Amino acid sequence: MLLLTSASALSFLLLAQTAPTADSSWQQVGPDGVFTFVTSPDYANDGLAWIATGSVNYEGDGDFHLVTGHGDTVQLLSSLPQGDDPQLLTISPTFAVDHTMFATSGRILAPATELWKSTDAGASWTKLPQPSPLPWGNFFKDLALSPSFATDQVMIASPTGQGGDTYRSADGGATWILNPFPTFDMRDITFAEDFATSGFAYGIRVTTPTFHRSTDFGFVFKQCSHPLSNPGICAGVLFANGIEAAPVGPQGQRPIFYFGKGDAVALAPQNFVRSLDNGSNWDLGTGPGSAPGSSGQGLEGLTIFDLAIADNGLGTGRLYAATSNGVYVSEDNGTTFAPLDAAGLPTLVSRIELAGGPDGDLYVLAGGFPDPHLWGSPSPGATRPGNLYRLRLSGTGSVDLGFALAGVSGEPELTATTAFGATNDFTLELTDAAPSALMFQVYADQPVFAPVFGGTLVPGPAVLVPRTTGPLGKYVTPFTWPASFPPGSAVYTQAWILDAVGPQGFSASNGLKLTKP
């Protein structure tokens, strides 16, 4: 038996079970209709992120929203001067010092996009010169900043569509030079973490998906590996969506991953390929004929849109994949993946960022039409790219199990909230319950889903704690997980309220599964 104690000095006994992974619920952050987003490099300390939204038909009215409090609050921040829709947001790696951000914008049926810079954290924007006029209807897919941007001011820009070249700036976007080696359709430029000394940068081509690498600080990107692991053959996927480079690991290991859509009947059936030696050799991943232990196991048949790397350079090897079937996680550097156990997220996930370190917050762009950076703007009236959601990896995990029973104020709602960061504190809040009514908070170590009083009892019951709701039908209880509970311990809870409008004199909240971090 283990003891769970509340900050209000009530305690109750229950058995704890250990789960293999912590559970949580995705929470929507900000308004609907999100084109893209970016999180602060100093998110663990400043708790900031930015959301770019636009109109339903992708024609103007684009706004920037500022996220504060590690995703808890959102406010309208600014709009681009011409009313264009923001298509891309990029933030300086040294944002905490220089407050610098870049954005690109576009309008449907416009011949080119615009390039913008902000030095006041997105509150105002100044137009920069274009690297070069873009082909009709194209926009910038990528605008990448060197990890040492504060000192070298290196940026690389690449547009969407066929015929687009790659451009390099060494003065923060004031002037640009054309990449001297043909790099049509380059996408997702990615710098090595030690770019300032190694000179390594990476990218992929779209129409004929192949890996490209620069060894000269981004001046020239050459196709495929050097030397090739299979001479004359480039590791590839049917349609390339992105590339990610992990921090330099033990013994100088440089893991690189690129991903997209696989096809069992195509020449390149893989949807996820991996190199652990800076692109010199490739593990061709899942698909017919793949060797045992190949990368991407568990992602078969999925389209991978984006990847977030939680590896801190010490070889932990955790990856998060945004796919056509939700978010998947790998704990072995991309060899195997499994669905991330979390509720409340639309299926298609087109972008993902890990903010605040390996145990920080996950942000994803989910639902609706895939990311326009990848697929181009749909026709007027098409659905939006989706909405922004946050998953807190630290603090108390919470999964909404449903089964609320309506009463006088509708369906009572029970939520668990926790502050960002490693903490054993959390708060249970009941809202939309009958006002000034007797309630029972039920706790157990197992769910039962038993029919009672015209509804469904989710937990136990092992412990019932009587309370009285406030005049607005609310009740808040602060808790602290005790040290005696091991990480992964689970508790199930639900509130039942005396309510004359309920089917048999009771209403009930949704059930929650709580997990200790």
Coordinates of C-alpha atoms in Angstrom, one line a residue:
M1 CA 0.0 0.0 0.0
L2 CA 1.2 3.5 -0.9
L3 CA 0.1 6.8 0.5
L4 CA -0.9 9.7 -1.7
T5 CA -1.1 13.0 0.2
S6 CA -2.8 16.2 -0.8
A7 CA -1.6 19.7 0.0
S8 CA -4.9 20.2 1.9
A9 CA -3.7 17.6 4.4
L10 CA -6.2 14.9 3.3
S11 CA -4.6 11.6 2.5
F12 CA -5.9 8.2 1.3
L13 CA -4.5 4.8 0.7
L14 CA -4.4 3.0 -2.7
L15 CA -2.3 0.6 -4.6
A16 CA 0.0 2.0 -7.3
Q17 CA 0.7 0.4 -10.6
T18 CA 3.7 1.1 -12.7
A19 CA 3.2 2.0 -16.4
P20 CA 6.0 1.6 -19.0
T21 CA 5.4 5.2 -20.2
A22 CA 3.9 8.3 -18.8
D23 CA 0.5 9.4 -20.1
S24 CA -0.7 12.9 -20.9
S25 CA -3.3 14.7 -22.9
W26 CA -2.8 17.1 -25.8
Q27 CA -4.1 20.6 -25.2
Q28 CA -4.9 23.0 -28.0
V29 CA -2.9 26.2 -27.8
G30 CA -4.2 29.4 -29.4
P31 CA -6.7 29.9 -32.2
D32 CA -7.7 27.7 -35.1
G33 CA -6.1 28.0 -38.5
V34 CA -2.4 27.7 -37.9
F35 CA 0.0 27.9 -40.8
T36 CA 3.1 27.4 -38.7
F37 CA 4.7 28.0 -35.3
V38 CA 8.1 28.2 -33.6
T39 CA 9.3 27.8 -30.0
S40 CA 11.9 29.8 -28.2
P41 CA 15.5 28.3 -28.0
D42 CA 15.3 29.4 -24.3
Y43 CA 11.8 27.9 -23.8
A44 CA 12.7 26.2 -20.5
N45 CA 13.3 29.7 -19.0
D46 CA 11.1 32.1 -21.0
G47 CA 8.2 29.8 -21.9
L48 CA 7.6 31.5 -25.3
A49 CA 6.3 30.3 -28.6
W50 CA 4.8 32.0 -31.7
I51 CA 1.9 31.0 -33.8
A52 CA 1.3 32.2 -37.4
T53 CA -2.3 32.1 -38.6
G54 CA -4.1 33.1 -41.8
S55 CA -7.5 33.2 -43.5
V56 CA -9.5 30.2 -44.5
N57 CA -8.7 30.7 -48.2
Y58 CA -5.1 31.6 -47.7
E59 CA -5.6 35.2 -48.8
G60 CA -4.2 37.7 -46.4
D61 CA -5.3 38.6 -42.8
G62 CA -2.2 36.8 -41.5
D63 CA -1.4 37.3 -37.8
F64 CA 1.2 36.4 -35.3
H65 CA 0.2 35.3 -31.8
L66 CA 2.5 35.2 -28.8
V67 CA 2.4 32.1 -26.5
T68 CA 3.5 32.7 -22.9
G69 CA 3.7 30.7 -19.7
H70 CA 4.9 27.5 -21.5
G71 CA 1.7 27.3 -23.5
D72 CA -0.8 28.4 -20.9
T73 CA -1.7 31.8 -22.4
V74 CA -1.9 33.3 -25.9
Q75 CA -2.3 36.8 -27.2
L76 CA -2.4 38.5 -30.6
L77 CA 1.0 40.0 -31.2
S78 CA 1.3 41.6 -34.6
S79 CA 0.5 41.3 -38.3
L80 CA 2.7 41.7 -41.4
P81 CA 2.4 45.2 -42.8
Q82 CA 1.0 44.1 -46.2
G83 CA -1.5 41.7 -44.6
D84 CA 0.1 38.7 -46.2
D85 CA -0.2 35.2 -44.8
P86 CA 2.9 34.1 -42.8
Q87 CA 4.2 30.9 -44.4
L88 CA 7.3 30.3 -42.3
L89 CA 8.8 31.4 -39.0
T90 CA 12.5 31.0 -38.1
I91 CA 14.0 32.1 -34.8
S92 CA 17.6 33.1 -34.0
P93 CA 19.5 30.4 -31.9
T94 CA 20.6 33.3 -29.6
F95 CA 17.1 34.8 -29.4
A96 CA 17.5 35.4 -25.6
V97 CA 20.1 38.0 -26.5
D98 CA 19.1 39.4 -29.9
H99 CA 15.3 38.9 -30.0
T100 CA 15.6 38.2 -33.7
M101 CA 13.0 36.3 -35.8
F102 CA 12.5 35.9 -39.6
A103 CA 9.3 35.2 -41.5
T104 CA 8.2 34.6 -45.1
S105 CA 4.8 35.4 -46.5
G106 CA 2.7 34.9 -49.6
R107 CA -0.7 35.4 -51.2
I108 CA -2.5 33.0 -53.4
L109 CA -1.9 33.8 -57.1
A110 CA 1.0 36.2 -56.2
P111 CA 4.2 35.8 -58.2
A112 CA 6.5 35.9 -55.3
T113 CA 6.8 35.9 -51.5
E114 CA 8.3 38.4 -49.1
L115 CA 11.0 38.1 -46.6
W116 CA 10.7 39.8 -43.2
K117 CA 12.8 40.3 -40.1
S118 CA 11.9 41.3 -36.5
T119 CA 14.4 42.3 -33.8
D120 CA 11.8 42.9 -31.1
A121 CA 10.5 39.3 -30.7
G122 CA 7.9 39.6 -33.4
A123 CA 6.2 42.8 -32.3
S124 CA 7.2 44.6 -35.6
W125 CA 8.5 43.5 -38.9
T126 CA 10.8 45.0 -41.6
K127 CA 11.0 43.7 -45.2
L128 CA 14.3 42.3 -46.4
P129 CA 15.6 42.0 -49.9
Q130 CA 14.6 38.9 -51.8
P131 CA 17.5 36.5 -52.6
S132 CA 16.0 36.3 -56.1
P133 CA 12.6 36.5 -57.8
L134 CA 10.9 33.2 -57.3
P135 CA 9.0 31.2 -59.9
W136 CA 5.3 32.1 -60.1
G137 CA 3.3 30.9 -57.1
N138 CA 6.3 29.6 -55.1
F139 CA 7.2 30.6 -51.6
F140 CA 10.1 30.0 -49.3
K141 CA 9.9 26.5 -47.9
D142 CA 12.9 27.0 -45.7
L143 CA 15.0 29.7 -44.1
A144 CA 17.7 28.2 -41.9
L145 CA 20.0 30.1 -39.5
S146 CA 23.4 28.9 -38.5
P147 CA 23.7 27.7 -34.9
S148 CA 26.4 30.4 -34.6
F149 CA 24.2 33.0 -36.2
A150 CA 25.1 35.6 -33.6
T151 CA 28.7 35.7 -34.9
D152 CA 28.6 34.4 -38.5
Q153 CA 25.2 35.8 -39.6
V154 CA 24.9 32.8 -42.0
M155 CA 21.4 32.0 -43.4
I156 CA 20.4 29.7 -46.2
A157 CA 17.1 30.0 -48.1
S158 CA 15.3 27.6 -50.4
P159 CA 12.0 27.9 -52.2
T160 CA 9.3 25.3 -53.0
G161 CA 8.6 24.0 -56.5
Q162 CA 10.7 22.9 -59.4
G163 CA 13.4 25.2 -60.5
G164 CA 14.1 26.8 -57.1
D165 CA 17.7 27.2 -56.2
T166 CA 19.4 27.6 -52.8
Y167 CA 20.8 31.0 -51.6
R168 CA 23.3 31.9 -48.9
S169 CA 23.6 35.1 -46.9
A170 CA 26.5 35.9 -44.5
D171 CA 25.1 39.2 -43.3
G172 CA 21.8 38.3 -41.7
G173 CA 19.8 38.5 -45.0
A174 CA 21.0 41.9 -46.3
T175 CA 22.6 40.3 -49.4
W176 CA 22.5 36.9 -51.0
I177 CA 24.6 34.7 -53.3
L178 CA 23.3 31.8 -55.4
N179 CA 24.6 28.3 -54.5
P180 CA 27.0 27.6 -57.4
F181 CA 26.0 23.9 -57.6
P182 CA 22.6 23.0 -58.9
T183 CA 20.3 22.3 -56.0
F184 CA 16.8 22.5 -57.5
D185 CA 13.9 21.7 -55.1
M186 CA 16.1 21.7 -52.0
R187 CA 14.2 21.4 -48.8
D188 CA 14.7 21.5 -45.1
I189 CA 18.2 22.8 -44.8
T190 CA 19.7 21.6 -41.5
F191 CA 23.0 22.7 -39.9
A192 CA 25.2 20.4 -37.8
E193 CA 25.3 21.6 -34.2
D194 CA 29.1 22.3 -34.5
F195 CA 28.7 24.0 -37.9
A196 CA 31.1 26.8 -36.8
T197 CA 34.0 24.4 -36.7
S198 CA 32.9 21.5 -38.9
G199 CA 31.2 23.4 -41.8
F200 CA 28.6 20.6 -42.2
A201 CA 25.1 21.4 -43.4
Y202 CA 22.5 19.1 -45.0
G203 CA 19.4 19.2 -47.2
I204 CA 17.2 17.0 -49.4
R205 CA 15.8 17.3 -52.9
V206 CA 12.1 16.8 -53.4
T207 CA 11.3 15.7 -56.9
T208 CA 14.0 13.1 -57.0
P209 CA 14.5 12.6 -53.2
T210 CA 18.2 12.5 -52.4
F211 CA 20.5 13.5 -49.6
H212 CA 22.8 16.5 -50.1
R213 CA 25.6 17.6 -47.8
S214 CA 27.8 20.6 -47.6
T215 CA 31.3 20.4 -46.1
D216 CA 32.3 24.0 -46.7
F217 CA 29.9 26.1 -44.5
G218 CA 26.9 26.0 -46.8
F219 CA 28.5 27.2 -50.0
V220 CA 28.1 24.0 -52.0
F221 CA 25.7 21.1 -51.5
K222 CA 26.7 17.9 -53.2
Q223 CA 24.4 15.0 -53.9
C224 CA 24.4 11.7 -51.9
S225 CA 27.1 10.4 -49.6
H226 CA 30.8 10.8 -49.9
P227 CA 31.8 8.1 -50.4
L228 CA 28.6 6.2 -51.3
S229 CA 27.8 3.1 -49.3
N230 CA 26.4 1.6 -52.5
P231 CA 28.2 3.3 -55.4
G232 CA 25.8 5.0 -57.7
I233 CA 22.8 4.6 -55.5
C234 CA 21.4 7.3 -53.2
A235 CA 19.5 6.3 -50.1
G236 CA 16.0 7.7 -50.6
V237 CA 12.3 7.7 -50.0
L238 CA 9.5 8.0 -52.5
F239 CA 8.6 11.6 -51.5
A240 CA 11.0 13.5 -49.1
N241 CA 9.4 15.7 -46.4
G242 CA 12.3 16.6 -44.2
I243 CA 15.7 16.0 -42.7
E244 CA 17.0 16.2 -39.1
A245 CA 20.5 16.1 -37.7
A246 CA 21.1 15.0 -34.1
P247 CA 23.8 16.6 -31.8
V248 CA 27.2 15.1 -32.2
G249 CA 27.2 12.0 -30.0
P250 CA 29.8 9.7 -28.4
Q251 CA 32.9 9.1 -30.5
G252 CA 31.9 11.8 -32.8
Q253 CA 28.8 10.0 -34.0
R254 CA 26.6 12.2 -36.2
P255 CA 23.1 10.7 -36.7
I256 CA 21.1 12.1 -39.7
F257 CA 17.6 11.1 -40.5
Y258 CA 15.4 11.9 -43.5
F259 CA 11.9 10.9 -44.1
G260 CA 8.8 11.1 -46.2
K261 CA 6.4 8.7 -47.9
G262 CA 7.2 5.1 -48.9
D263 CA 5.6 2.9 -51.6
A264 CA 6.0 -0.8 -51.7
V265 CA 5.9 -0.9 -55.5
A266 CA 8.3 1.9 -56.0
L267 CA 12.1 1.7 -56.4
A268 CA 12.5 3.5 -53.0
P269 CA 9.9 1.9 -50.7
Q270 CA 11.4 3.3 -47.5
N271 CA 9.7 6.2 -45.6
F272 CA 12.5 6.6 -43.1
V273 CA 16.3 6.4 -43.7
R274 CA 19.1 6.8 -41.2
S275 CA 22.8 7.5 -41.2
L276 CA 24.9 7.3 -38.1
D277 CA 28.1 8.5 -39.7
N278 CA 27.3 11.9 -41.1
G279 CA 25.8 10.6 -44.3
S280 CA 28.6 8.4 -45.5
N281 CA 26.6 5.2 -45.1
W282 CA 22.8 4.7 -44.8
D283 CA 20.4 2.3 -43.2
L284 CA 17.6 2.1 -45.8
G285 CA 14.9 1.5 -43.2
T286 CA 11.6 -0.2 -43.6
G287 CA 10.3 -1.7 -46.8
P288 CA 10.5 -5.0 -48.8
G289 CA 14.0 -6.5 -48.5
S290 CA 15.1 -4.4 -45.5
A291 CA 17.6 -6.1 -43.3
P292 CA 16.7 -7.1 -39.7
G293 CA 17.3 -4.2 -37.3
S294 CA 16.7 -1.6 -40.0
S295 CA 15.6 1.8 -39.0
G296 CA 11.9 2.9 -38.9
Q297 CA 10.4 -0.3 -37.7
G298 CA 6.8 0.5 -36.6
L299 CA 6.3 3.3 -39.2
E300 CA 5.4 0.9 -42.1
G301 CA 2.8 2.4 -44.4
L302 CA 2.9 5.8 -42.8
T303 CA 3.9 9.2 -44.2
I304 CA 6.4 10.9 -41.9
F305 CA 6.1 14.7 -42.1
D306 CA 8.5 15.9 -39.4
L307 CA 10.9 14.7 -36.7
A308 CA 12.0 16.0 -33.3
I309 CA 15.2 14.8 -31.7
A310 CA 15.4 14.6 -27.9
D311 CA 18.9 13.2 -27.9
N312 CA 21.1 15.4 -25.8
G313 CA 24.3 14.2 -27.5
L314 CA 24.9 11.6 -24.9
G315 CA 23.4 8.8 -26.9
T316 CA 19.9 8.6 -25.4
G317 CA 18.4 8.3 -28.9
R318 CA 14.8 9.4 -28.3
L319 CA 13.0 10.6 -31.5
Y320 CA 9.4 11.9 -32.0
A321 CA 7.9 11.4 -35.5
A322 CA 4.9 13.4 -36.8
T323 CA 3.0 11.1 -39.1
S324 CA -0.2 10.6 -41.0
N325 CA -1.4 8.5 -38.1
G326 CA -0.3 10.7 -35.2
V327 CA 2.9 11.0 -33.1
Y328 CA 5.2 8.0 -32.8
V329 CA 8.2 7.8 -30.4
S330 CA 11.5 5.9 -30.6
E331 CA 13.8 5.2 -27.7
D332 CA 16.6 3.5 -29.7
N333 CA 17.8 6.2 -32.2
G334 CA 15.2 5.4 -34.8
T335 CA 15.4 1.6 -35.0
T336 CA 11.9 1.0 -33.6
F337 CA 8.9 3.3 -33.2
A338 CA 5.6 3.0 -31.3
P339 CA 2.5 5.3 -31.1
L340 CA 2.9 7.9 -28.3
D341 CA 0.4 7.1 -25.6
A342 CA -1.5 10.4 -25.4
A343 CA -5.1 11.4 -26.0
G344 CA -6.9 14.4 -27.6
L345 CA -4.9 14.8 -30.9
P346 CA -6.3 14.8 -34.5
T347 CA -4.7 12.0 -36.6
L348 CA -2.6 13.8 -39.2
V349 CA 0.4 15.6 -37.6
S350 CA 2.4 17.7 -40.1
R351 CA 4.9 19.5 -37.8
I352 CA 6.5 18.8 -34.4
E353 CA 8.9 20.7 -32.1
L354 CA 10.4 19.7 -28.8
A355 CA 10.7 22.7 -26.5
G356 CA 12.6 23.1 -23.3
G357 CA 14.8 20.0 -23.4
P358 CA 14.2 16.2 -23.5
D359 CA 11.6 16.4 -20.7
G360 CA 10.0 19.7 -21.8
D361 CA 6.9 20.2 -24.0
L362 CA 6.0 18.8 -27.4
Y363 CA 4.2 21.1 -29.8
V364 CA 2.6 19.8 -33.0
L365 CA 0.6 21.1 -35.9
A366 CA -2.3 18.6 -36.3
G367 CA -5.5 18.1 -38.2
G368 CA -6.7 19.6 -41.4
F369 CA -4.7 19.9 -44.6
P370 CA -1.0 19.0 -44.3
D371 CA 1.6 21.7 -43.8
P372 CA 1.5 24.0 -46.8
H373 CA 5.3 24.2 -46.6
L374 CA 5.3 20.6 -47.8
W375 CA 2.4 20.4 -50.1
G376 CA 1.8 23.9 -51.4
S377 CA -1.3 26.1 -50.8
P378 CA -4.6 24.3 -51.5
S379 CA -7.2 25.9 -53.6
P380 CA -9.4 28.7 -52.1
G381 CA -11.8 27.4 -49.6
A382 CA -9.7 24.3 -48.7
T383 CA -9.3 23.4 -45.1
R384 CA -6.6 24.9 -43.0
P385 CA -3.3 23.2 -42.1
G386 CA -4.6 22.5 -38.6
N387 CA -4.3 23.7 -35.0
L388 CA -1.5 23.9 -32.5
Y389 CA -1.4 21.4 -29.6
R390 CA 0.9 21.0 -26.6
L391 CA 1.9 17.8 -24.7
R392 CA 3.6 18.3 -21.4
L393 CA 6.3 15.6 -21.0
S394 CA 7.2 16.7 -17.5
G395 CA 4.9 17.0 -14.5
T396 CA 1.8 15.0 -13.9
G397 CA 0.4 13.1 -16.9
S398 CA -3.3 13.1 -17.4
V399 CA -5.5 11.1 -19.8
D400 CA -9.2 12.1 -20.2
L401 CA -11.1 8.8 -20.1
G402 CA -14.5 10.4 -20.8
F403 CA -17.9 9.1 -19.4
A404 CA -19.1 12.5 -18.0
L405 CA -22.8 12.5 -16.9
A406 CA -24.7 15.8 -17.5
G407 CA -26.5 17.7 -14.8
V408 CA -27.9 21.1 -14.1
S409 CA -24.8 22.9 -15.6
G410 CA -24.2 20.4 -18.4
E411 CA -21.4 17.9 -18.3
P412 CA -19.0 18.5 -15.3
E413 CA -15.4 18.7 -16.4
L414 CA -12.4 17.4 -14.4
T415 CA -8.9 18.5 -15.4
A416 CA -5.4 18.1 -14.1
T417 CA -2.8 20.8 -14.6
T418 CA 0.9 21.0 -13.7
A419 CA 3.5 23.6 -14.0
F420 CA 6.3 23.2 -16.6
G421 CA 9.4 21.4 -15.4
A422 CA 10.2 18.5 -13.1
T423 CA 7.6 18.7 -10.4
N424 CA 5.5 16.4 -8.3
D425 CA 2.8 19.0 -7.7
F426 CA -0.4 19.2 -9.7
T427 CA -3.9 20.5 -9.3
L428 CA -7.3 18.9 -9.9
E429 CA -10.1 21.3 -11.0
L430 CA -13.8 20.5 -11.3
T431 CA -15.9 22.9 -13.3
D432 CA -19.5 23.0 -14.7
A433 CA -20.8 21.1 -11.7
A434 CA -24.0 21.8 -9.7
P435 CA -23.4 24.9 -7.5
S436 CA -23.0 24.5 -3.7
A437 CA -23.6 20.8 -4.0
L438 CA -22.3 17.7 -2.1
M439 CA -19.7 15.9 -4.3
F440 CA -17.6 12.8 -3.9
Q441 CA -14.1 12.6 -5.4
V442 CA -13.4 9.0 -6.2
Y443 CA -9.9 7.5 -6.4
A444 CA -8.6 4.1 -7.2
D445 CA -5.6 2.3 -8.7
Q446 CA -7.7 0.6 -11.4
P447 CA -10.6 1.5 -13.6
V448 CA -13.9 -0.4 -13.5
F449 CA -16.2 1.4 -15.9
A450 CA -19.2 0.2 -13.9
P451 CA -22.8 1.4 -14.7
V452 CA -24.2 3.4 -11.7
F453 CA -26.9 6.1 -11.3
G454 CA -27.5 6.3 -15.0
G455 CA -23.8 6.9 -15.8
T456 CA -20.4 5.1 -15.7
L457 CA -18.2 4.9 -12.6
V458 CA -14.6 5.0 -14.0
P459 CA -12.4 4.3 -11.0
G460 CA -12.5 1.7 -8.1
P461 CA -14.0 2.9 -6.0
A462 CA -11.2 2.5 -3.4
V463 CA -11.5 5.9 -1.7
L464 CA -14.3 8.5 -1.7
V465 CA -13.6 12.0 -0.4
P466 CA -16.7 14.2 0.3
R467 CA -16.5 17.8 -0.8
T468 CA -18.9 20.7 -1.5
T469 CA -18.7 22.6 -4.8
G470 CA -18.6 26.4 -4.8
P471 CA -21.4 28.7 -5.8
L472 CA -20.1 28.6 -9.4
G473 CA -20.0 24.8 -9.5
K474 CA -16.2 24.6 -9.1
Y475 CA -13.8 22.9 -6.8
V476 CA -10.0 23.0 -6.9
T477 CA -7.7 20.5 -5.0
P478 CA -3.9 20.8 -5.0
F479 CA -1.9 17.6 -4.7
T480 CA 1.7 16.4 -4.3
W481 CA 2.9 13.0 -5.4
P482 CA 4.7 11.4 -2.5
A483 CA 8.3 10.2 -2.8
S484 CA 7.2 6.7 -2.1
F485 CA 5.4 6.4 -5.4
P486 CA 7.7 5.2 -8.2
P487 CA 7.7 7.1 -11.5
G488 CA 4.9 5.7 -13.7
S489 CA 2.5 5.1 -10.8
A490 CA -1.1 5.6 -11.9
V491 CA -4.2 6.8 -10.2
Y492 CA -7.8 7.0 -11.6
T493 CA -10.2 9.6 -10.4
Q494 CA -13.7 11.0 -11.1
A495 CA -16.1 13.4 -9.4
W496 CA -19.7 12.5 -8.6
I497 CA -22.1 15.3 -7.6
L498 CA -25.6 15.3 -6.1
D499 CA -27.6 16.9 -8.9
A500 CA -31.4 16.9 -9.2
V501 CA -31.2 17.2 -12.9
G502 CA -29.1 14.0 -13.3
P503 CA -30.8 10.8 -14.4
Q504 CA -30.9 9.4 -10.9
G505 CA -30.0 12.4 -8.8
F506 CA -26.3 12.5 -9.7
S507 CA -24.1 14.0 -12.3
A508 CA -20.5 13.0 -12.9
S509 CA -17.3 14.4 -14.4
N510 CA -15.2 12.7 -16.9
G511 CA -12.7 10.2 -15.5
L512 CA -9.0 10.9 -15.5
K513 CA -5.9 8.6 -15.4
L514 CA -3.1 10.4 -13.6
T515 CA 0.5 9.3 -13.9
K516 CA 3.4 10.3 -11.8
P517 CA 6.4 11.7 -13.8

